[in-house]
């Protein structure tokens, strides 16, 4: 390894390395899953490129991952014959974190959060997890198709620096040498390793090879190393039948495709033959990633065509309001040559997107029906994203409406846990509309003077206070045949909820105060449209209402903030 140089990790990497080693230590064996996952991704990427240029296989198209412990040296070696990396790629992939917002997120972590494995895990523990068990990691890698002389050597103790150099590497792909810490020698035991491979990586499509158990030692040192054997099943999980797959396997596969560290909430696995021919496996994560609201955050499905990996983060198969869904789609209709450009306006892709959207919504509906607690967990993490649905996807607005949850005067607290169906089930005799109020913040919604008459009559009102709520409601006009009515809008007509006596009394009041309202209207001429008496207040003397078709206060503020 001539010409080595020392380099510093990017600051975020240093911080993350430190946090990771400490927060994930209690589940340290996952390093093996992560490194095998990378080796398998590397095989996928090579197969994909070799579709265009099979010289990249260099005569060896049998992709493999080899794992070899060396008890004497105290090292664990993982090798793959996947795509490999160039020097620049090594520096970018093993020295920086490209995901935007990372620095900001890390800075905001409190002391306790820094120990929360779920928070740290959302970065995709990845390659750096090697440092949980290793005091030094060496990487030898050579890109497929590059000459042996362009091999790269990388080495680090995970402290803040890494060493970078050249290496002559006859074999393409990547070899990692983990120098295990003294108290991590359990990972040199091949029984232990094999059981971990089966546990975490059975579904990885590339065969993972380890040495067969040696025959009892004979005298002399020159017994040849035992032959390699395949340890994992090496069939892509989604190609197997549902009934053969355990929940644990689904969860392990989830971690492989999502780069998430915690479990998924639920999943939906479907094989479809007919007009469209595909297999999909979609997951709902348990936790929102820190960059859920960032435009450039990675999203989309892992795309395979006829079992061949094509790309990560294929965004074209799901609408934006379902951007939290993770998973795989394997199509038999698309060509192996598809590119991101082709995906943009392909009719099959449009049909697949419609199908995936239905699946995802169906999966959420099922979760809501079967497990209210988990659904609430989903809603608390992703509800605000789902609220973009009716505006983005008019055709599915009813399916989305069923999934919505709101705070309500029924409970009065801020938890969003009332569905429109719940509300409808509690509607009063003679009540025609679903009533809601929109305000800046839950407390303002609860305290809204518009609620007074509803309280008096015992009518439930939904309390909306998310930034997006008015936008949502402007695209949702009815549910279950009942109009959604903003209580702060227009003249309030409670219809049959009022009795004759009340109606009479109101007409009387109108007459009685006609000259007063006219007088006030004149004074406020520049600011208001009209002034009238109202029966919607019981305690407050007056309130402002928005005309039926005017923009609400919340929308106005959003547009103002956007400079419109
Ligand atoms: P992720 O897998 O989520 O991208 P990792 O930290 O696991 O994050 O890996 C970072 C990057 O390093 C990968 O995206 C890949 O480009 C590169 N990499 C890691 N391991 C390998 C490998 N065995 N072969 C080729 N590239 C690799
Ligand atoms: Mg990885």
Coordinates of C-alpha atoms and ligand atoms in Angstrom, one line a residue:
X1 CA 0.0 0.0 0.0
X2 CA 2.1 2.8 -1.3
X3 CA 1.2 6.4 -1.1
X4 CA -1.1 6.5 1.8
X5 CA -2.5 9.7 3.1
X6 CA -4.5 10.6 6.3
X7 CA -7.9 12.3 6.0
X8 CA -10.4 13.6 8.4
X9 CA -14.0 12.3 8.5
X10 CA -16.7 14.9 7.9
X11 CA -17.8 16.3 11.2
X12 CA -21.2 14.6 11.0
X13 CA -19.5 11.3 10.5
X14 CA -17.4 11.7 13.6
X15 CA -20.5 12.6 15.7
X16 CA -22.5 9.8 14.2
X17 CA -19.8 7.2 14.7
X18 CA -19.5 8.2 18.3
X19 CA -23.2 8.1 19.0
X20 CA -23.7 4.9 17.1
X21 CA -21.1 2.9 18.9
X22 CA -22.6 3.9 22.2
X23 CA -26.3 3.9 21.4
X24 CA -26.4 0.7 19.4
X25 CA -24.0 -1.4 21.5
X26 CA -26.8 -3.3 23.2
X27 CA -27.7 -4.8 19.8
X28 CA -24.2 -5.0 18.4
X29 CA -24.7 -8.1 16.3
X30 CA -26.6 -6.1 13.7
X31 CA -23.2 -5.0 12.2
X32 CA -23.2 -8.3 10.4
X33 CA -26.6 -7.7 8.9
X34 CA -25.5 -4.2 7.7
X35 CA -22.3 -5.4 6.1
X36 CA -24.0 -8.3 4.3
X37 CA -26.7 -5.9 3.2
X38 CA -24.1 -3.7 1.6
X39 CA -22.3 -6.6 0.0
X40 CA -25.7 -7.8 -1.5
X41 CA -26.5 -4.3 -2.7
X42 CA -23.0 -4.2 -4.4
X43 CA -24.0 -7.5 -6.2
X44 CA -27.3 -6.0 -7.2
X45 CA -25.6 -2.9 -8.7
X46 CA -23.1 -5.0 -10.6
X47 CA -25.8 -7.2 -12.1
X48 CA -27.7 -4.1 -13.2
X49 CA -24.7 -2.5 -14.9
X50 CA -23.7 -5.9 -16.5
X51 CA -27.1 -5.9 -18.3
X52 CA -25.5 -3.3 -20.6
X53 CA -21.9 -4.5 -20.5
X54 CA -21.3 -8.0 -19.3
X55 CA -17.6 -7.6 -19.6
X56 CA -18.0 -6.0 -16.1
X57 CA -18.3 -9.5 -14.7
X58 CA -14.7 -10.2 -15.8
X59 CA -15.7 -13.7 -16.6
X60 CA -17.2 -14.4 -13.2
X61 CA -20.9 -13.7 -13.0
X62 CA -21.5 -15.9 -9.9
X63 CA -22.0 -13.3 -7.2
X64 CA -21.1 -14.3 -3.7
X65 CA -20.3 -13.1 -0.2
X66 CA -17.6 -14.8 1.8
X67 CA -17.2 -14.6 5.5
X68 CA -14.1 -15.8 7.2
X69 CA -13.1 -15.5 10.8
X70 CA -9.4 -15.9 11.8
X71 CA -9.1 -16.7 15.4
X72 CA -5.3 -16.3 15.5
X73 CA -5.3 -12.9 13.9
X74 CA -8.5 -11.9 15.7
X75 CA -10.1 -10.7 12.5
X76 CA -13.3 -11.2 10.7
X77 CA -13.2 -10.8 6.9
X78 CA -16.2 -10.2 4.7
X79 CA -15.6 -10.2 0.9
X80 CA -17.9 -9.7 -2.0
X81 CA -17.4 -9.8 -5.8
X82 CA -19.9 -7.0 -6.3
X83 CA -19.5 -3.6 -7.9
X84 CA -16.6 -2.4 -5.8
X85 CA -15.6 1.3 -5.4
X86 CA -13.3 3.8 -7.0
X87 CA -11.1 6.0 -4.8
X88 CA -13.5 8.9 -5.1
X89 CA -16.4 6.6 -4.2
X90 CA -14.6 5.3 -1.1
X91 CA -14.0 8.9 0.1
X92 CA -17.6 9.9 -0.5
X93 CA -19.2 6.7 0.8
X94 CA -17.0 5.9 3.8
X95 CA -16.1 9.4 4.8
X96 CA -19.2 11.6 4.5
X97 CA -22.9 11.5 5.0
X98 CA -24.6 13.0 2.0
X99 CA -28.1 13.2 3.4
X100 CA -29.0 16.8 3.8
X101 CA -30.3 18.0 7.2
X102 CA -28.1 15.5 9.0
X103 CA -25.8 18.1 10.7
X104 CA -28.8 20.1 11.8
X105 CA -30.6 17.1 13.2
X106 CA -27.5 15.9 15.1
X107 CA -27.0 19.4 16.6
X108 CA -30.6 19.4 18.0
X109 CA -30.4 16.0 19.7
X110 CA -30.7 16.3 23.5
X111 CA -28.6 14.2 25.8
X112 CA -31.2 11.5 26.2
X113 CA -31.9 11.4 22.5
X114 CA -28.3 10.8 21.8
X115 CA -28.7 7.4 23.6
X116 CA -31.9 6.5 21.7
X117 CA -31.0 3.8 19.3
X118 CA -34.1 4.4 17.3
X119 CA -33.2 8.0 16.6
X120 CA -29.6 7.2 15.7
X121 CA -30.7 4.1 13.8
X122 CA -32.7 6.2 11.3
X123 CA -29.5 7.2 9.6
X124 CA -29.2 3.7 8.4
X125 CA -26.6 2.3 10.7
X126 CA -24.8 1.0 7.7
X127 CA -21.1 0.6 7.2
X128 CA -20.1 2.5 10.3
X129 CA -21.7 -0.2 12.5
X130 CA -18.5 -2.2 11.9
X131 CA -16.9 0.1 14.6
X132 CA -19.3 -1.2 17.2
X133 CA -17.3 -4.4 17.3
X134 CA -14.0 -3.5 15.6
X135 CA -11.2 -1.3 16.9
X136 CA -9.9 -1.0 13.4
X137 CA -11.5 -1.6 10.0
X138 CA -9.6 -2.1 6.7
X139 CA -11.3 -1.9 3.3
X140 CA -9.7 -3.3 0.1
X141 CA -11.9 -2.5 -2.9
X142 CA -11.6 -2.4 -6.7
X143 CA -14.3 -1.3 -9.0
X144 CA -15.6 -3.8 -11.6
X145 CA -14.0 -3.1 -14.9
X146 CA -11.1 -1.2 -13.5
X147 CA -7.5 -2.5 -13.8
X148 CA -6.0 -4.3 -10.8
X149 CA -3.7 -1.4 -10.2
X150 CA -6.6 0.8 -9.3
X151 CA -7.5 -0.9 -6.1
X152 CA -8.1 1.2 -3.1
X153 CA -7.1 0.7 0.5
X154 CA -8.9 2.4 3.4
X155 CA -8.4 2.0 7.0
X156 CA -9.7 3.6 10.2
X157 CA -9.9 3.2 13.9
X158 CA -13.2 5.1 13.8
X159 CA -11.8 7.9 15.8
X160 CA -11.9 10.8 13.4
X161 CA -9.5 10.0 10.7
X162 CA -9.0 7.4 8.0
X163 CA -6.1 6.4 5.9
X164 CA -6.4 6.2 2.2
X165 CA -4.0 4.5 -0.2
X166 CA -3.6 2.4 -3.3
X167 CA -3.6 -1.4 -3.6
X168 CA -3.0 -3.9 -6.3
X169 CA -6.2 -6.0 -6.3
X170 CA -6.6 -8.9 -8.7
X171 CA -10.2 -9.5 -7.6
X172 CA -13.0 -7.0 -8.1
X173 CA -15.3 -6.1 -5.3
X174 CA -14.8 -5.3 -1.7
X175 CA -13.0 -7.0 1.2
X176 CA -13.5 -5.7 4.7
X177 CA -11.2 -6.8 7.5
X178 CA -12.6 -6.2 11.0
X179 CA -10.0 -6.2 13.8
X180 CA -12.3 -7.2 16.6
X181 CA -12.1 -5.7 20.0
X182 CA -10.9 -8.0 22.7
X183 CA -14.4 -8.5 24.2
X184 CA -16.0 -9.2 20.8
X185 CA -14.2 -12.4 20.0
X186 CA -17.6 -14.2 20.0
X187 CA -17.8 -13.1 16.4
X188 CA -14.9 -15.3 15.5
X189 CA -17.0 -18.4 16.3
X190 CA -18.3 -19.8 13.1
X191 CA -21.4 -21.4 14.7
X192 CA -22.4 -18.1 16.0
X193 CA -21.7 -16.4 12.7
X194 CA -23.7 -18.9 10.8
X195 CA -26.7 -18.6 13.0
X196 CA -26.6 -14.8 12.7
X197 CA -26.4 -15.1 8.9
X198 CA -29.4 -17.3 8.9
X199 CA -31.2 -15.1 11.3
X200 CA -30.7 -11.8 9.6
X201 CA -29.7 -12.5 6.0
X202 CA -31.5 -15.6 4.9
X203 CA -33.5 -13.5 2.4
X204 CA -30.4 -11.8 0.9
X205 CA -30.4 -13.0 -2.7
X206 CA -26.7 -13.4 -3.0
X207 CA -25.3 -16.6 -1.4
X208 CA -23.3 -16.1 1.7
X209 CA -20.5 -18.6 1.9
X210 CA -18.6 -19.8 5.0
X211 CA -16.1 -22.6 5.6
X212 CA -17.5 -26.0 6.4
X213 CA -16.8 -27.1 10.0
X214 CA -13.2 -28.6 10.0
X215 CA -12.7 -32.2 10.7
X216 CA -11.1 -32.8 14.1
X217 CA -7.6 -31.5 13.9
X218 CA -4.9 -34.0 12.9
X219 CA -1.3 -33.7 13.6
X220 CA 0.6 -31.2 11.5
X221 CA -0.3 -27.8 10.3
X222 CA -0.9 -28.5 6.6
X223 CA -4.5 -29.6 6.7
X224 CA -6.2 -27.8 3.8
X225 CA -8.8 -25.2 4.7
X226 CA -12.3 -26.8 4.6
X227 CA -14.5 -26.2 1.6
X228 CA -17.0 -23.3 1.4
X229 CA -20.7 -23.9 2.0
X230 CA -23.7 -21.7 1.4
X231 CA -25.2 -20.5 4.7
X232 CA -28.3 -18.6 3.7
X233 CA -31.3 -19.6 1.6
X234 CA -30.4 -16.8 -0.9
X235 CA -33.9 -16.5 -2.5
X236 CA -35.2 -13.0 -2.7
X237 CA -37.8 -12.8 0.1
X238 CA -40.6 -11.4 -2.0
X239 CA -40.4 -14.2 -4.5
X240 CA -41.4 -16.7 -1.8
X241 CA -44.9 -17.6 -0.8
X242 CA -46.5 -15.5 2.0
X243 CA -47.2 -18.6 4.1
X244 CA -43.6 -19.6 4.1
X245 CA -42.4 -16.3 5.5
X246 CA -42.3 -15.5 9.2
X247 CA -42.9 -12.1 10.7
X248 CA -39.4 -12.0 11.8
X249 CA -38.2 -12.6 8.2
X250 CA -40.4 -9.8 7.0
X251 CA -39.0 -7.5 9.6
X252 CA -35.4 -8.3 8.7
X253 CA -36.1 -7.8 5.1
X254 CA -37.7 -4.4 6.0
X255 CA -34.5 -3.3 7.6
X256 CA -32.6 -4.3 4.5
X257 CA -34.7 -2.3 2.1
X258 CA -35.5 0.6 4.3
X259 CA -32.1 1.1 6.0
X260 CA -34.3 1.6 9.1
X261 CA -33.2 0.3 12.4
X262 CA -36.5 -0.3 14.1
X263 CA -39.4 -2.6 13.1
X264 CA -42.1 -1.8 10.5
X265 CA -45.6 -1.4 11.8
X266 CA -47.2 -3.5 9.1
X267 CA -46.7 -4.7 5.5
X268 CA -48.6 -6.0 2.5
X269 CA -47.1 -8.6 0.2
X270 CA -48.9 -9.3 -3.1
X271 CA -48.3 -11.2 -6.3
X272 CA -50.4 -10.1 -9.2
X273 CA -50.8 -11.8 -12.6
X274 CA -53.1 -10.6 -15.3
X275 CA -53.1 -7.3 -17.1
X276 CA -50.3 -6.2 -14.8
X277 CA -47.7 -8.8 -13.7
X278 CA -45.8 -7.8 -10.6
X279 CA -45.0 -8.6 -7.0
X280 CA -44.9 -5.9 -4.4
X281 CA -44.0 -5.8 -0.8
X282 CA -44.9 -2.5 0.9
X283 CA -44.1 -1.6 4.5
X284 CA -45.3 1.1 6.9
X285 CA -42.4 2.3 9.0
X286 CA -42.9 2.7 12.7
X287 CA -41.1 6.0 12.9
X288 CA -40.9 9.1 10.7
X289 CA -37.4 9.8 9.4
X290 CA -35.9 13.2 10.5
X291 CA -36.1 14.5 6.9
X292 CA -39.7 13.6 6.2
X293 CA -40.5 17.2 5.4
X294 CA -37.4 17.8 3.3
X295 CA -37.9 18.0 -0.4
X296 CA -34.7 16.2 -1.3
X297 CA -35.1 13.3 1.2
X298 CA -34.9 9.9 -0.4
X299 CA -38.2 8.3 -1.0
X300 CA -39.8 5.6 -3.2
X301 CA -39.5 1.9 -3.7
X302 CA -36.7 -0.4 -4.6
X303 CA -37.4 -1.4 -8.2
X304 CA -36.7 -4.8 -9.7
X305 CA -37.6 -6.0 -13.1
X306 CA -37.8 -9.8 -13.5
X307 CA -35.9 -10.2 -10.2
X308 CA -33.0 -8.0 -11.4
X309 CA -32.4 -5.0 -9.3
X310 CA -32.8 -1.8 -11.3
X311 CA -32.8 1.1 -8.8
X312 CA -33.3 2.4 -5.3
X313 CA -35.7 5.2 -4.5
X314 CA -37.9 4.8 -7.5
X315 CA -40.3 7.7 -6.8
X316 CA -42.7 7.1 -9.6
X317 CA -44.7 4.3 -8.0
X318 CA -46.3 6.2 -5.2
X319 CA -47.8 9.7 -4.7
X320 CA -46.0 12.2 -2.6
X321 CA -48.5 11.9 0.3
X322 CA -47.5 8.2 0.6
X323 CA -43.8 9.0 0.6
X324 CA -43.2 7.3 3.9
X325 CA -44.0 3.9 2.4
X326 CA -41.0 1.6 1.9
X327 CA -40.6 -1.6 0.0
X328 CA -40.0 -3.4 -3.2
X329 CA -41.8 -3.6 -6.6
X330 CA -40.7 -6.4 -9.0
X331 CA -42.3 -5.9 -12.4
X332 CA -42.5 -8.4 -15.3
X333 CA -43.9 -5.8 -17.6
X334 CA -41.2 -3.2 -17.6
X335 CA -38.1 -3.5 -19.7
X336 CA -34.7 -4.2 -18.2
X337 CA -33.6 -1.0 -19.8
X338 CA -35.8 1.3 -17.9
X339 CA -34.3 4.5 -16.7
X340 CA -35.6 7.2 -14.5
X341 CA -36.5 9.2 -17.5
X342 CA -38.6 6.4 -19.0
X343 CA -40.3 5.9 -15.7
X344 CA -41.5 9.5 -15.8
X345 CA -44.0 8.9 -18.6
X346 CA -44.6 5.3 -19.0
X347 CA -48.2 3.9 -19.1
X348 CA -47.3 0.7 -17.3
X349 CA -45.7 2.8 -14.5
X350 CA -48.8 4.9 -14.3
X351 CA -50.9 1.7 -13.9
X352 CA -48.5 0.3 -11.3
X353 CA -48.6 3.6 -9.4
X354 CA -52.4 3.4 -9.3
X355 CA -52.1 -0.2 -8.0
X356 CA -49.5 0.6 -5.4
X357 CA -51.5 3.5 -4.2
X358 CA -54.6 1.3 -3.7
X359 CA -52.4 -1.3 -1.9
X360 CA -50.9 1.2 0.4
X361 CA -54.2 2.8 1.3
X362 CA -55.7 -0.7 1.7
X363 CA -52.9 -1.7 4.0
X364 CA -53.5 1.4 6.2
X365 CA -57.2 0.8 6.3
X366 CA -56.6 -2.8 7.4
X367 CA -54.3 -1.6 10.1
X368 CA -56.9 0.9 11.3
X369 CA -59.5 -1.8 11.4
X370 CA -57.4 -4.4 13.1
X371 CA -55.1 -2.6 15.5
X372 CA -56.2 0.8 16.7
X373 CA -53.2 1.2 18.8
X374 CA -50.7 0.7 16.0
X375 CA -52.8 2.8 13.7
X376 CA -52.6 5.6 16.2
X377 CA -48.9 5.3 16.3
X378 CA -48.9 5.5 12.5
X379 CA -51.1 8.5 12.6
X380 CA -49.0 10.4 15.1
X381 CA -45.9 9.9 12.9
X382 CA -47.4 10.3 9.4
X383 CA -50.9 11.7 9.7
X384 CA -49.9 15.2 8.6
X385 CA -48.4 13.7 5.4
X386 CA -51.5 11.7 4.7
X387 CA -53.5 14.9 4.9
X388 CA -51.9 16.0 1.7
X389 CA -53.9 13.2 0.0
X390 CA -57.2 14.6 -0.9
X391 CA -55.5 17.6 -2.7
X392 CA -53.0 15.5 -4.5
X393 CA -55.1 12.5 -5.3
X394 CA -58.7 13.5 -5.9
X395 CA -59.6 10.0 -7.2
X396 CA -58.7 8.4 -3.9
X397 CA -60.0 11.1 -1.6
X398 CA -62.7 9.0 0.0
X399 CA -60.2 6.2 0.8
X400 CA -57.9 8.8 2.3
X401 CA -60.8 10.5 4.2
X402 CA -61.6 7.2 6.0
X403 CA -58.0 7.2 7.2
X404 CA -58.0 10.7 8.7
X405 CA -58.1 11.3 12.4
X406 CA -58.9 14.5 14.2
X407 CA -59.1 16.0 17.6
X408 CA -62.7 16.7 18.6
X409 CA -64.9 18.4 21.2
X410 CA -65.9 14.8 22.1
X411 CA -62.7 14.5 24.1
X412 CA -61.5 18.1 23.9
X413 CA -57.8 17.0 24.2
X414 CA -55.2 17.5 21.5
X415 CA -54.9 13.8 20.5
X416 CA -56.0 13.2 16.9
X417 CA -58.0 10.1 17.3
X418 CA -61.5 10.6 16.0
X419 CA -62.3 9.3 12.5
X420 CA -65.0 10.8 10.3
X421 CA -66.9 7.6 10.6
X422 CA -66.8 7.9 14.4
X423 CA -68.1 11.4 14.1
X424 CA -70.9 10.3 11.8
X425 CA -71.9 7.5 14.2
X426 CA -72.4 10.1 16.9
X427 CA -74.4 12.7 14.8
X428 CA -77.5 14.0 16.4
X429 CA -81.0 13.3 15.1
X430 CA -81.6 15.9 12.4
X431 CA -77.9 16.9 12.1
X432 CA -77.0 17.2 8.4
X433 CA -73.4 18.3 8.4
X434 CA -70.0 17.3 9.9
X435 CA -68.9 20.4 11.8
X436 CA -65.3 21.5 12.2
X437 CA -63.3 24.6 13.3
X438 CA -59.9 25.5 12.1
X439 CA -57.5 27.5 14.3
X440 CA -53.9 28.3 14.9
X441 CA -53.1 25.8 17.6
X442 CA -55.3 23.4 19.5
X443 CA -55.9 25.8 22.3
X444 CA -57.3 28.4 20.0
X445 CA -59.5 25.8 18.4
X446 CA -60.9 24.6 21.8
X447 CA -61.4 28.2 22.8
X448 CA -63.1 29.3 19.6
X449 CA -66.3 31.4 20.3
X450 CA -67.8 29.6 17.3
X451 CA -68.2 26.5 19.4
X452 CA -70.5 28.1 22.0
X453 CA -73.8 27.2 20.3
X454 CA -72.5 23.7 19.6
X455 CA -71.6 23.1 23.2
X456 CA -75.0 24.3 24.2
X457 CA -76.7 21.9 21.9
X458 CA -74.3 19.0 22.6
X459 CA -73.1 18.8 19.0
X460 CA -69.6 17.5 18.3
X461 CA -67.2 19.6 16.4
X462 CA -63.8 18.5 15.0
X463 CA -60.9 20.6 16.2
X464 CA -58.4 21.3 13.4
X465 CA -55.1 23.0 14.1
X466 CA -52.4 21.6 11.9
X467 CA -50.9 23.9 9.3
X468 CA -52.3 21.8 6.5
X469 CA -55.8 21.5 7.8
X470 CA -57.5 24.2 5.9
X471 CA -55.8 23.1 2.7
X472 CA -57.1 19.6 3.5
X473 CA -60.6 20.8 4.1
X474 CA -60.7 22.8 0.9
X475 CA -60.3 19.5 -1.0
X476 CA -62.7 17.5 1.1
X477 CA -66.3 18.6 0.7
X478 CA -68.1 15.7 2.1
X479 CA -67.9 12.3 3.8
X480 CA -70.4 9.5 3.6
X481 CA -72.8 11.9 1.8
X482 CA -72.6 14.5 4.6
X483 CA -71.1 17.9 3.8
X484 CA -68.2 19.2 5.9
X485 CA -69.1 22.5 7.4
X486 CA -66.6 25.1 8.8
X487 CA -68.4 26.6 11.8
X488 CA -66.7 29.9 11.3
X489 CA -67.9 30.3 7.8
X490 CA -70.9 32.0 6.4
X491 CA -74.3 32.1 8.1
X492 CA -74.7 29.2 10.4
X493 CA -77.8 27.2 9.6
X494 CA -78.4 24.5 12.0
X495 CA -81.5 23.3 10.1
X496 CA -83.5 20.8 12.0
X497 CA -81.3 21.1 15.0
X498 CA -83.2 24.3 15.8
X499 CA -86.8 24.1 17.0
X500 CA -89.5 26.5 15.8
X501 CA -89.4 28.6 19.0
X502 CA -85.6 29.2 18.6
X503 CA -86.1 30.2 15.0
X504 CA -88.8 32.7 15.9
X505 CA -86.7 34.1 18.7
X506 CA -83.8 34.7 16.3
X507 CA -86.0 36.5 13.8
X508 CA -87.2 38.7 16.6
X509 CA -83.6 39.5 17.7
X510 CA -82.7 40.4 14.1
X511 CA -85.5 42.9 13.9
X512 CA -84.9 44.3 17.3
X513 CA -81.2 45.0 16.6
X514 CA -81.5 45.9 12.9
X515 CA -80.6 49.5 13.4
X516 CA -77.7 48.7 15.7
X517 CA -76.1 46.2 13.3
X518 CA -76.5 48.8 10.5
X519 CA -74.8 51.4 12.6
X520 CA -71.8 49.1 13.4
X521 CA -71.6 48.1 9.8
X522 CA -71.1 51.7 8.8
X523 CA -68.4 52.2 11.4
X524 CA -66.5 49.1 10.3
X525 CA -67.2 49.6 6.6
X526 CA -63.6 49.5 5.6
X527 CA -62.9 46.2 7.4
X528 CA -66.0 44.0 7.2
X529 CA -68.4 42.8 4.6
X530 CA -71.5 42.8 6.8
X531 CA -72.7 42.8 10.4
X532 CA -75.5 40.6 11.7
X533 CA -76.9 39.3 14.9
X534 CA -76.1 35.7 15.8
X535 CA -77.3 33.0 18.0
X536 CA -74.1 31.0 17.8
X537 CA -72.6 32.8 20.8
X538 CA -73.5 32.1 24.4
X539 CA -70.7 33.8 26.3
X540 CA -68.8 36.0 23.9
X541 CA -70.3 39.3 22.7
X542 CA -69.2 39.1 19.1
X543 CA -67.1 37.0 16.7
X544 CA -65.6 37.3 13.2
X545 CA -66.8 34.9 10.5
X546 CA -65.4 34.2 7.0
X547 CA -67.8 34.4 4.1
X548 CA -68.7 31.0 2.6
X549 CA -66.3 31.1 -0.3
X550 CA -63.5 33.3 1.0
X551 CA -60.1 32.0 1.9
X552 CA -59.8 31.1 5.6
X553 CA -57.4 32.8 7.9
X554 CA -55.0 29.9 8.0
X555 CA -54.7 29.7 4.3
X556 CA -54.2 33.4 4.0
X557 CA -51.3 33.2 6.5
X558 CA -49.7 30.3 4.6
X559 CA -49.9 32.2 1.3
X560 CA -48.6 35.4 2.9
X561 CA -45.7 33.4 4.3
X562 CA -45.0 32.1 0.9
X563 CA -44.8 35.7 -0.4
X564 CA -48.1 35.6 -2.4
Ligands
LIG1 P1 -26.3 2.6 2.7 O1 -26.2 1.1 2.5 O2 -27.6 2.9 3.5 O3 -26.2 3.4 1.5 P2 -23.9 2.3 4.2 O4 -23.3 3.1 5.3 O5 -24.3 0.9 4.6 O6 -25.2 3.1 3.7 O7 -23.0 2.3 3.0 C1 -22.6 3.5 2.4 C2 -22.2 3.4 1.0 O8 -20.9 2.7 0.8 C3 -23.2 2.5 0.2 O9 -24.3 3.2 -0.3 C4 -22.3 2.0 -1.0 O10 -22.2 3.0 -2.0 C5 -20.9 2.0 -0.3 N1 -20.6 0.6 0.1 C6 -20.6 0.0 1.3 N2 -20.3 -1.2 1.3 C7 -20.0 -1.6 0.0 C8 -19.6 -2.8 -0.7 N3 -19.4 -3.9 0.0 N4 -19.4 -2.7 -2.0 C9 -19.6 -1.5 -2.7 N5 -20.0 -0.4 -2.1 C10 -20.2 -0.4 -0.8
LIG2 MG1 -26.0 -0.2 4.0

